[in-house]
GROMACS .gro file of C-alpha atoms in nm:
model
  172
    1ARG     CA    1   0.687  -0.026   1.547
    2VAL     CA    2   0.470   0.079   1.257
    3TYR     CA    3   0.481  -0.010   0.886
    4ILE     CA    4   0.318   0.175   0.602
    5GLY     CA    5   0.202   0.061   0.258
    6ILE     CA    6   0.127   0.318  -0.007
    7ASP     CA    7  -0.066   0.249  -0.322
    8ILE     CA    8  -0.073   0.553  -0.554
    9GLY     CA    9  -0.391   0.617  -0.752
   10VAL     CA   10  -0.377   0.725  -1.111
   11ALA     CA   11  -0.670   0.886  -1.289
   12GLN     CA   12  -0.992   0.746  -1.133
   13ASP     CA   13  -0.807   0.528  -0.876
   14TYR     CA   14  -0.758   0.615  -0.515
   15THR     CA   15  -0.433   0.681  -0.335
   16VAL     CA   16  -0.439   0.468  -0.019
   17LEU     CA   17  -0.202   0.478   0.275
   18THR     CA   18  -0.227   0.202   0.530
   19ALA     CA   19  -0.033   0.194   0.862
   20MET     CA   20   0.000  -0.134   1.058
   21ALA     CA   21   0.147  -0.217   1.397
   22GLU     CA   22   0.392  -0.503   1.450
   23GLU     CA   23   0.117  -0.748   1.539
   24TYR     CA   24  -0.043  -0.691   1.198
   25ARG     CA   25  -0.319  -0.468   1.334
   26VAL     CA   26  -0.417  -0.182   1.099
   27VAL     CA   27  -0.391   0.139   1.298
   28ASP     CA   28  -0.459   0.407   1.031
   29ILE     CA   29  -0.591   0.438   0.671
   30ASP     CA   30  -0.610   0.737   0.444
   31ARG     CA   31  -0.788   0.711   0.109
   32PHE     CA   32  -0.829   0.987  -0.144
   33ASN     CA   33  -0.877   1.058  -0.511
   34TYR     CA   34  -0.691   1.371  -0.603
   35THR     CA   35  -0.896   1.418  -0.920
   36GLU     CA   36  -1.235   1.381  -0.753
   37GLN     CA   37  -1.125   1.607  -0.469
   38GLY     CA   38  -0.982   1.870  -0.704
   39MET     CA   39  -0.635   1.840  -0.549
   40TYR     CA   40  -0.316   1.960  -0.713
   41TYR     CA   41  -0.001   1.757  -0.725
   42ASP     CA   42   0.161   1.941  -0.429
   43GLU     CA   43  -0.152   1.893  -0.216
   44SER     CA   44  -0.148   1.521  -0.286
   45LYS     CA   45   0.223   1.506  -0.206
   46GLU     CA   46   0.172   1.693   0.123
   47ARG     CA   47  -0.111   1.458   0.226
   48ILE     CA   48   0.119   1.158   0.176
   49LYS     CA   49   0.402   1.333   0.364
   50SER     CA   50   0.164   1.424   0.643
   51PHE     CA   51   0.048   1.065   0.692
   52TYR     CA   52   0.409   0.942   0.693
   53LEU     CA   53   0.524   1.208   0.945
   54LYS     CA   54   0.224   1.139   1.170
   55HIS     CA   55   0.368   0.788   1.225
   56ASP     CA   56   0.735   0.878   1.198
   57ASN     CA   57   0.831   0.836   1.567
   58SER     CA   58   0.741   0.461   1.558
   59LEU     CA   59   0.788   0.406   1.181
   60ALA     CA   60   1.008   0.119   1.078
   61ALA     CA   61   0.958   0.162   0.701
   62ALA     CA   62   0.709   0.275   0.440
   63TYR     CA   63   0.685   0.081   0.110
   64PHE     CA   64   0.583   0.315  -0.170
   65GLU     CA   65   0.445   0.174  -0.499
   66VAL     CA   66   0.661   0.343  -0.760
   67ASN     CA   67   0.493   0.214  -1.078
   68ASN     CA   68   0.496   0.529  -1.298
   69ASN     CA   69   0.536   0.736  -0.981
   70ASP     CA   70   0.910   0.784  -0.979
   71LEU     CA   71   0.884   1.160  -0.987
   72LEU     CA   72   0.649   1.165  -0.685
   73PHE     CA   73   0.881   0.924  -0.498
   74ASP     CA   74   1.178   1.145  -0.579
   75ASP     CA   75   0.995   1.463  -0.470
   76LEU     CA   76   0.892   1.301  -0.139
   77THR     CA   77   1.243   1.170  -0.066
   78ASP     CA   78   1.393   1.511  -0.132
   79ASP     CA   79   1.269   1.581   0.222
   80GLU     CA   80   1.536   1.427   0.448
   81ARG     CA   81   1.269   1.332   0.700
   82MET     CA   82   1.130   1.081   0.448
   83TYR     CA   83   1.432   0.852   0.451
   84LYS     CA   84   1.231   0.548   0.562
   85LEU     CA   85   1.038   0.550   0.230
   86VAL     CA   86   1.131   0.244   0.024
   87PRO     CA   87   1.039   0.199  -0.344
   88PHE     CA   88   0.820  -0.103  -0.423
   89THR     CA   89   0.722  -0.208  -0.780
   90THR     CA   90   0.396  -0.392  -0.832
   91SER     CA   91   0.447  -0.627  -1.125
   92ALA     CA   92   0.306  -0.951  -1.266
   93GLN     CA   93   0.557  -1.128  -1.041
   94SER     CA   94   0.537  -0.922  -0.722
   95LYS     CA   95   0.155  -0.878  -0.699
   96PRO     CA   96   0.068  -1.254  -0.678
   97GLU     CA   97   0.355  -1.299  -0.432
   98ILE     CA   98   0.241  -1.028  -0.192
   99ILE     CA   99  -0.125  -1.135  -0.222
  100ARG     CA  100  -0.061  -1.513  -0.179
  101ASN     CA  101   0.169  -1.447   0.120
  102ARG     CA  102  -0.113  -1.249   0.291
  103ILE     CA  103  -0.391  -1.510   0.244
  104LYS     CA  104  -0.271  -1.740   0.522
  105PRO     CA  105  -0.238  -1.465   0.786
  106PHE     CA  106  -0.588  -1.347   0.694
  107GLU     CA  107  -0.727  -1.698   0.724
  108ASP     CA  108  -0.554  -1.742   1.061
  109LYS     CA  109  -0.700  -1.403   1.173
  110VAL     CA  110  -0.346  -1.263   1.224
  111ILE     CA  111  -0.417  -0.949   1.017
  112LYS     CA  112  -0.662  -0.728   1.202
  113ILE     CA  113  -0.858  -0.464   1.003
  114PRO     CA  114  -1.087  -0.187   1.121
  115LYS     CA  115  -1.458  -0.180   1.036
  116ASN     CA  116  -1.403   0.018   0.720
  117THR     CA  117  -1.682  -0.037   0.469
  118ASP     CA  118  -1.478   0.048   0.166
  119LEU     CA  119  -1.195  -0.190   0.267
  120ILE     CA  120  -1.435  -0.475   0.346
  121LYS     CA  121  -1.613  -0.426   0.009
  122GLU     CA  122  -1.283  -0.434  -0.177
  123LEU     CA  123  -1.170  -0.746   0.006
  124TYR     CA  124  -1.490  -0.925  -0.088
  125ASP     CA  125  -1.459  -0.819  -0.450
  126PHE     CA  126  -1.093  -0.917  -0.480
  127LYS     CA  127  -1.062  -1.236  -0.684
  128SER     CA  128  -0.805  -1.464  -0.845
  129LYS     CA  129  -0.829  -1.622  -1.185
  130ARG     CA  130  -0.595  -1.837  -1.383
  131ASN     CA  131  -0.454  -1.684  -1.696
  132ALA     CA  132  -0.556  -1.920  -1.978
  133ILE     CA  133  -0.225  -1.861  -2.171
  134THR     CA  134   0.037  -1.865  -1.890
  135GLY     CA  135  -0.145  -2.064  -1.629
  136ASN     CA  136  -0.046  -1.810  -1.363
  137LEU     CA  137  -0.291  -1.674  -1.107
  138GLN     CA  138  -0.388  -1.314  -1.155
  139PHE     CA  139  -0.543  -1.106  -0.879
  140SER     CA  140  -0.775  -0.809  -0.920
  141ASN     CA  141  -1.115  -0.680  -0.832
  142THR     CA  142  -1.415  -0.746  -1.052
  143ASP     CA  143  -1.456  -0.509  -1.344
  144GLY     CA  144  -1.523  -0.149  -1.252
  145LYS     CA  145  -1.439  -0.201  -0.884
  146HIS     CA  146  -1.139  -0.068  -0.695
  147ASP     CA  147  -0.860  -0.268  -0.537
  148ASP     CA  148  -0.655   0.023  -0.410
  149MET     CA  149  -0.726  -0.047  -0.037
  150VAL     CA  150  -0.649  -0.418  -0.086
  151MET     CA  151  -0.314  -0.335  -0.257
  152SER     CA  152  -0.218  -0.082   0.011
  153LEU     CA  153  -0.297  -0.337   0.281
  154ALA     CA  154  -0.102  -0.607   0.099
  155ILE     CA  155   0.197  -0.378   0.046
  156CYS     CA  156   0.180  -0.275   0.413
  157ALA     CA  157   0.165  -0.636   0.537
  158TYR     CA  158   0.451  -0.722   0.300
  159CYS     CA  159   0.648  -0.431   0.443
  160ALA     CA  160   0.583  -0.548   0.801
  161ALA     CA  161   0.688  -0.909   0.717
  162GLU     CA  162   1.004  -0.808   0.526
  163GLU     CA  163   1.112  -0.550   0.785
  164GLN     CA  164   1.057  -0.787   1.079
  165ASP     CA  165   1.259  -1.043   0.886
  166GLY     CA  166   1.570  -0.822   0.857
  167GLY     CA  167   1.455  -0.551   0.624
  168VAL     CA  168   1.556  -0.428   0.282
  169THR     CA  169   1.900  -0.282   0.217
  170LEU     CA  170   1.903   0.011  -0.029
  171PHE     CA  171   2.225   0.124  -0.190
  172LEU     CA  172   2.150   0.483  -0.294
   0.00000   0.00000   0.00000
């Protein structure tokens, strides 16, 4: 079975789609910046759909970051083939949770990633710092650096863990 994590880029960010097999081995990554590449909305939507459908035969679920992307999510799920797309909100509560829960599998070498220079750079640049006011840990890349691949990977690994542990029930 395959699991997908989708981090949608806004403005200068990248849209990243990561596919992972059951044993937490990354099997496919697509990364693009629709602005840099001069893509229109429909082209971006088709690229996401194409990635999803490429893995559809073995796909268990695809978690899609919906933060300010509700319209794109709705447009994608208008296609009945996209029924395994599950909305995921990255928030001040969910981001630390999905990151913290992926640290141990990384340390134990459970998560296997390809030799992708951009992903490796983002992983090395990804840091945590304690918020002086709340005391909570905040995760992000250093100023001016991207974390889109890290977030897509984290969402993907979270999807795999959740779906192997019974899945998410949606009442639509």
